[in-house]
Amino acid sequence: MVIGSDLIPQILLPGLKPNVGGSLIAQNSIFGWILSGPLTERVSTFSTQIVENPGDSLNDLLRRFWEQEEVPAESIPTDDDAFCEELYQRTTFRREDGRYVVKLPFKPSFPETIALGHSRPAAQQQYLSVERSIEKRAELQPYSKVLGEYITLNHMEPCSSHEIVRDGKYFSFYLRHHAVLKPDSKTTKVRVVFNASKLSHSGISLNDVLHTGPVLQNDLMLVILKSRLYRYVFNGDIEKMYRQIYVYDEDQDFQRILFRRSQQGPIEDFKLKTVTFGVNCAPYLAIRTLQKLAKDSQEGYPRSSEILTKETYVDDILSRINPRVFTTGLRYP
């Protein structure tokens, strides 16, 4: 703290100790003892600077303090949120095998005002770079196996290598993808990350032409605190939650990727058939479908419906166990 010399007489108190540590003089003050003089040993020092923010009045600080403790008010839906909800209710349906099919919430301005350009060349360049990284790093070898699982589970299928163009506007998009290592994961140590924010040749990305959708997930802190009320608790997660939900056939061409099944094989074109993490509306579509599943199952499985609605955070479940009857009875296809 730097103070003016005119204040020195006001802070000094009676008391003076010479030869402190052999070479220092200690002077008593209202802040404690002040040391001065030459040093014969190396010491570590630090300084603290305090700057007053003139924009934060005491009233503002107190108001913000109490606001931290308040339960957040429900957000008011925007016009975009209302559009997404209306589209979801009007277009979502359930197949005979129990899986839901949803439509991507494209903005009304697409493709008249905002349009996509070609994206395959940039995606191919990115994929070749990924392959070079896999060759150099042994820990990335499972990458191809993870993508191969998409084919095995029918979560993606081959498609044409020609981009869809009508009246000079593109109605397909290639997602660039890369590997992310998760060394601490007990299941999947290598994850594939799809990027829908990369720009096409027109300067517009897939995420630019899609609505994000409203935030629907429960408050994580409330889910955890509620579990503390129970004597017996269990936790679980919905396996491959996003990929349990399919998208409309005509929307799948906006989720194309490039992939080589084997080192000697050619690079092939595929389209992802399910909700894909990396597309901005994926969290909304997944959680909204989970809510719909809970509502559709409420009559037959009321307890399971309550768990999905109130005791689930995205794909993680934290709820109570009935020690006499441990069954939910609900099968998520």
Coordinates of C-alpha atoms in Angstrom, one line a residue:
M1 CA 0.0 0.0 0.0
V2 CA 1.4 3.4 -1.1
I3 CA 0.6 6.4 1.1
G4 CA 1.7 10.0 1.2
S5 CA 4.6 11.1 3.5
D6 CA 2.2 13.6 5.1
L7 CA 0.4 10.7 6.7
I8 CA 3.5 9.2 8.3
P9 CA 3.1 11.1 11.6
Q10 CA -0.5 9.9 11.9
I11 CA 0.3 6.2 11.7
L12 CA 3.5 6.0 13.8
L13 CA 3.2 4.9 17.4
P14 CA 5.8 5.0 20.2
G15 CA 8.2 2.0 20.0
L16 CA 11.5 1.5 18.3
K17 CA 13.6 -1.6 18.1
P18 CA 17.1 -1.5 16.6
N19 CA 19.2 -4.4 15.3
V20 CA 16.3 -6.6 14.4
G21 CA 17.8 -9.6 12.5
G22 CA 21.2 -7.9 12.8
S23 CA 20.6 -4.9 10.4
L24 CA 16.9 -3.9 10.5
I25 CA 15.0 -1.3 12.5
A26 CA 11.4 -1.9 13.6
Q27 CA 9.1 1.0 14.1
N28 CA 5.7 0.5 15.7
S29 CA 2.6 1.8 13.8
I30 CA -1.2 1.5 13.8
F31 CA -0.8 -1.2 11.2
G32 CA 1.8 -3.2 13.2
W33 CA 5.6 -3.1 13.2
I34 CA 7.3 -1.6 10.1
L35 CA 10.7 -3.0 9.1
S36 CA 13.3 -0.9 7.4
G37 CA 17.0 -1.0 6.7
P38 CA 19.5 -3.0 4.5
L39 CA 19.0 -6.8 3.9
T40 CA 21.8 -9.3 4.1
E41 CA 19.7 -12.3 3.1
R42 CA 17.6 -13.0 0.0
V43 CA 13.9 -12.8 0.7
S44 CA 10.8 -13.3 -1.4
T45 CA 8.3 -10.4 -1.7
F46 CA 4.9 -9.8 -3.2
S47 CA 2.8 -6.8 -3.6
T48 CA -1.0 -6.3 -3.5
Q49 CA -2.8 -3.5 -5.4
I50 CA -6.3 -2.5 -4.4
V51 CA -8.3 -0.5 -7.0
E52 CA -11.7 0.9 -6.2
N53 CA -14.3 0.3 -8.9
P54 CA -16.4 3.5 -9.0
G55 CA -19.2 1.7 -10.8
D56 CA -20.0 -0.6 -7.8
S57 CA -21.8 1.2 -5.1
L58 CA -22.5 -0.4 -1.8
N59 CA -26.2 -0.7 -2.7
D60 CA -25.3 -2.6 -5.9
L61 CA -23.0 -4.9 -4.1
L62 CA -25.6 -5.7 -1.5
R63 CA -28.3 -6.3 -4.1
R64 CA -26.0 -8.7 -6.0
F65 CA -25.2 -10.5 -2.8
W66 CA -28.8 -11.3 -2.1
E67 CA -29.6 -12.1 -5.7
Q68 CA -27.1 -14.9 -5.5
E69 CA -29.3 -16.6 -2.9
E70 CA -32.6 -16.2 -4.7
V71 CA -34.2 -19.0 -6.7
P72 CA -33.9 -18.0 -10.4
A73 CA -37.1 -16.9 -12.0
E74 CA -38.5 -18.8 -15.0
S75 CA -37.2 -17.5 -18.2
I76 CA -39.7 -16.0 -20.6
P77 CA -39.9 -17.9 -23.9
T78 CA -38.7 -16.0 -26.9
D79 CA -40.3 -16.1 -30.4
D80 CA -37.5 -18.5 -31.5
D81 CA -38.3 -20.8 -28.5
A82 CA -42.0 -20.8 -29.4
F83 CA -41.1 -21.6 -33.0
C84 CA -39.1 -24.6 -31.9
E85 CA -41.8 -25.9 -29.6
E86 CA -44.5 -25.6 -32.2
L87 CA -42.4 -27.3 -34.8
Y88 CA -41.5 -30.1 -32.4
Q89 CA -45.1 -30.8 -31.4
R90 CA -46.3 -30.7 -35.0
T91 CA -43.6 -32.9 -36.6
T92 CA -42.3 -35.4 -33.9
F93 CA -43.6 -38.9 -34.1
R94 CA -42.8 -42.3 -32.7
R95 CA -41.9 -45.3 -34.8
E96 CA -43.2 -48.8 -34.2
D97 CA -39.9 -49.8 -32.6
G98 CA -40.4 -47.1 -29.9
R99 CA -37.9 -44.6 -31.2
Y100 CA -38.8 -41.0 -31.8
V101 CA -38.1 -39.1 -35.0
V102 CA -37.6 -35.3 -34.8
K103 CA -37.1 -32.5 -37.4
L104 CA -34.2 -30.1 -37.3
P105 CA -35.5 -26.6 -36.4
F106 CA -34.3 -24.6 -39.5
K107 CA -34.7 -20.9 -39.3
P108 CA -37.5 -19.5 -41.6
S109 CA -34.8 -17.3 -43.4
F110 CA -33.1 -20.5 -44.7
P111 CA -32.4 -20.8 -47.6
E112 CA -33.8 -17.5 -49.0
T113 CA -31.8 -15.1 -46.9
I114 CA -29.1 -17.3 -45.4
A115 CA -27.8 -20.1 -47.5
L116 CA -25.1 -22.8 -47.2
G117 CA -22.3 -23.3 -49.7
H118 CA -20.3 -26.4 -50.6
S119 CA -18.6 -28.0 -47.6
R120 CA -17.2 -31.4 -48.8
P121 CA -13.7 -30.2 -49.8
A122 CA -13.0 -28.7 -46.4
A123 CA -14.4 -31.7 -44.6
Q124 CA -12.2 -34.0 -46.7
Q125 CA -9.1 -32.0 -45.9
Q126 CA -10.0 -32.1 -42.2
Y127 CA -10.5 -35.9 -42.3
L128 CA -7.1 -36.5 -44.0
S129 CA -5.5 -34.5 -41.2
V130 CA -7.3 -36.7 -38.7
E131 CA -5.9 -39.8 -40.4
R132 CA -2.4 -38.4 -40.2
S133 CA -2.8 -37.8 -36.5
I134 CA -4.1 -41.4 -35.9
E135 CA -1.0 -42.8 -37.7
K136 CA 1.3 -40.9 -35.4
R137 CA -0.5 -41.4 -32.1
A138 CA -1.3 -45.0 -31.0
E139 CA -3.9 -43.8 -28.4
L140 CA -6.1 -42.6 -31.2
Q141 CA -6.3 -46.0 -33.0
P142 CA -9.9 -46.7 -31.6
Y143 CA -11.1 -43.7 -33.6
S144 CA -12.1 -45.7 -36.6
K145 CA -13.7 -48.4 -34.4
V146 CA -15.9 -45.7 -32.8
L147 CA -17.2 -44.5 -36.1
G148 CA -17.6 -48.0 -37.3
E149 CA -20.0 -48.6 -34.5
Y150 CA -22.3 -46.0 -36.0
I151 CA -22.6 -48.2 -39.1
T152 CA -23.1 -51.4 -37.0
L153 CA -25.9 -49.7 -34.9
N154 CA -27.5 -48.2 -38.1
H155 CA -26.8 -44.7 -36.8
M156 CA -25.3 -43.7 -40.1
E157 CA -25.5 -45.1 -43.7
P158 CA -23.7 -44.5 -47.0
C159 CA -24.9 -41.7 -49.2
S160 CA -24.0 -40.0 -52.5
S161 CA -20.7 -38.1 -52.7
H162 CA -22.5 -35.3 -54.6
E163 CA -23.7 -32.4 -52.6
I164 CA -27.4 -31.6 -53.0
V165 CA -27.8 -28.3 -54.9
R166 CA -31.1 -26.8 -56.0
D167 CA -31.4 -23.4 -57.7
G168 CA -27.8 -22.7 -56.8
K169 CA -28.5 -23.4 -53.1
Y170 CA -27.0 -26.2 -51.0
F171 CA -29.3 -28.6 -49.1
S172 CA -26.6 -30.7 -47.6
F173 CA -23.7 -30.1 -45.2
Y174 CA -20.6 -32.1 -44.3
L175 CA -19.7 -32.1 -40.6
R176 CA -16.0 -32.0 -39.8
H177 CA -15.0 -34.3 -37.0
H178 CA -11.9 -35.0 -34.9
A179 CA -10.9 -37.1 -31.9
V180 CA -11.0 -36.2 -28.2
L181 CA -9.1 -38.3 -25.7
K182 CA -10.8 -39.1 -22.4
P183 CA -8.1 -41.0 -20.5
D184 CA -10.2 -41.2 -17.3
S185 CA -13.2 -42.7 -19.0
K186 CA -13.9 -46.3 -18.1
T187 CA -16.0 -46.9 -21.3
T188 CA -15.0 -44.8 -24.3
K189 CA -11.5 -43.3 -24.0
V190 CA -11.6 -41.9 -27.6
R191 CA -14.7 -39.8 -28.5
V192 CA -15.6 -38.4 -31.9
V193 CA -16.6 -34.8 -31.9
F194 CA -18.6 -33.4 -34.8
N195 CA -18.4 -29.7 -35.6
A196 CA -21.4 -28.0 -37.1
S197 CA -20.0 -24.5 -36.6
K198 CA -17.4 -24.7 -39.3
L199 CA -18.2 -22.4 -42.2
S200 CA -19.2 -23.6 -45.6
H201 CA -18.0 -21.9 -48.7
S202 CA -20.8 -19.3 -48.4
G203 CA -19.5 -18.2 -45.0
I204 CA -22.5 -19.8 -43.3
S205 CA -22.4 -22.9 -41.1
L206 CA -25.1 -25.5 -40.3
N207 CA -25.5 -24.0 -36.8
D208 CA -26.1 -20.6 -38.4
V209 CA -29.2 -21.8 -40.1
L210 CA -30.6 -23.7 -37.1
H211 CA -32.4 -22.5 -34.0
T212 CA -30.6 -23.6 -30.8
G213 CA -33.9 -24.1 -29.0
P214 CA -34.8 -23.3 -25.4
V215 CA -32.8 -24.5 -22.4
L216 CA -34.8 -27.4 -20.9
Q217 CA -32.5 -29.3 -18.5
N218 CA -33.2 -29.3 -14.8
D219 CA -31.1 -27.4 -12.4
L220 CA -28.2 -29.6 -11.5
M221 CA -28.0 -28.3 -7.9
L222 CA -31.6 -29.0 -7.3
V223 CA -31.3 -32.5 -8.6
I224 CA -28.4 -33.2 -6.3
L225 CA -30.0 -31.6 -3.2
K226 CA -33.2 -33.5 -3.7
S227 CA -31.4 -36.8 -3.7
R228 CA -30.1 -35.9 -0.3
L229 CA -33.6 -36.4 1.1
Y230 CA -33.6 -40.1 0.3
R231 CA -32.4 -42.9 2.4
Y232 CA -31.4 -45.1 -0.6
V233 CA -30.2 -43.5 -3.8
F234 CA -29.1 -44.8 -7.2
N235 CA -27.6 -43.1 -10.1
G236 CA -27.5 -44.1 -13.8
D237 CA -27.4 -42.7 -17.3
I238 CA -29.2 -43.1 -20.6
E239 CA -26.8 -44.9 -22.9
K240 CA -26.1 -43.0 -26.1
M241 CA -29.1 -40.7 -25.4
Y242 CA -28.7 -38.5 -28.4
R243 CA -28.3 -41.4 -30.8
Q244 CA -31.5 -43.0 -29.6
I245 CA -33.4 -40.3 -31.5
Y246 CA -33.6 -40.3 -35.3
V247 CA -34.0 -37.2 -37.5
Y248 CA -36.2 -36.8 -40.6
D249 CA -34.8 -38.5 -43.7
E250 CA -34.5 -35.2 -45.6
D251 CA -32.6 -33.6 -42.7
Q252 CA -30.0 -36.4 -42.5
D253 CA -28.2 -34.9 -45.6
F254 CA -27.3 -31.9 -43.4
Q255 CA -25.3 -34.3 -41.2
R256 CA -23.0 -35.9 -43.7
I257 CA -19.4 -37.0 -42.8
L258 CA -16.5 -38.6 -44.6
F259 CA -15.0 -41.8 -43.2
R260 CA -12.7 -44.6 -44.4
R261 CA -13.7 -48.0 -43.1
S262 CA -10.2 -49.5 -43.6
Q263 CA -6.7 -48.2 -44.2
Q264 CA -6.7 -49.7 -47.7
G265 CA -10.3 -48.7 -48.6
P266 CA -11.5 -45.4 -50.2
I267 CA -12.9 -42.4 -48.3
E268 CA -16.7 -42.8 -48.3
D269 CA -19.6 -40.5 -47.7
F270 CA -22.1 -41.2 -44.9
K271 CA -25.0 -39.4 -43.4
L272 CA -25.7 -39.5 -39.7
K273 CA -29.3 -40.6 -39.0
T274 CA -29.7 -39.6 -35.4
V275 CA -29.5 -36.5 -33.3
T276 CA -25.8 -35.5 -33.4
F277 CA -23.9 -33.9 -30.6
G278 CA -22.2 -30.8 -32.0
V279 CA -25.2 -29.5 -33.8
N280 CA -26.5 -26.6 -31.7
C281 CA -30.1 -27.8 -31.4
A282 CA -29.1 -31.4 -30.3
P283 CA -29.4 -30.7 -26.5
Y284 CA -32.9 -29.2 -27.0
L285 CA -34.1 -32.1 -29.2
A286 CA -32.7 -34.7 -26.9
I287 CA -34.1 -33.3 -23.6
R288 CA -37.4 -32.4 -25.2
T289 CA -37.8 -36.0 -26.5
L290 CA -36.9 -37.3 -23.0
Q291 CA -39.8 -35.1 -21.6
K292 CA -42.1 -36.4 -24.3
L293 CA -41.1 -40.0 -23.4
A294 CA -42.0 -39.3 -19.8
K295 CA -45.3 -37.8 -20.7
D296 CA -46.2 -40.6 -23.1
S297 CA -45.3 -43.2 -20.4
Q298 CA -46.9 -41.4 -17.5
E299 CA -50.1 -43.6 -17.4
G300 CA -48.3 -46.9 -17.4
Y301 CA -45.2 -46.0 -15.5
P302 CA -45.9 -43.0 -13.3
R303 CA -42.8 -43.3 -11.1
S304 CA -40.5 -43.7 -14.1
S305 CA -42.1 -40.7 -15.7
E306 CA -41.5 -38.6 -12.5
I307 CA -37.8 -39.7 -12.5
L308 CA -37.3 -38.6 -16.1
T309 CA -39.1 -35.3 -15.5
K310 CA -37.7 -34.2 -12.2
E311 CA -34.7 -36.3 -11.2
T312 CA -32.7 -36.4 -14.5
Y313 CA -30.0 -33.9 -15.6
V314 CA -29.5 -34.3 -19.4
D315 CA -28.7 -38.1 -19.5
D316 CA -27.8 -38.6 -15.8
I317 CA -30.3 -39.9 -13.4
L318 CA -30.1 -39.5 -9.6
S319 CA -33.1 -40.9 -7.7
R320 CA -34.3 -43.0 -4.8
I321 CA -34.5 -46.8 -4.5
N322 CA -37.4 -48.6 -3.0
P323 CA -35.6 -51.2 -0.9
R324 CA -38.6 -53.6 -1.2
V325 CA -39.3 -53.2 -4.9
F326 CA -36.4 -52.2 -7.1
T327 CA -37.8 -51.8 -10.6
T328 CA -38.8 -48.8 -12.8
G329 CA -40.5 -50.9 -15.4
L330 CA -39.7 -48.4 -18.1
R331 CA -37.7 -49.4 -21.1
Y332 CA -36.0 -46.6 -23.1
P333 CA -35.7 -48.1 -26.6

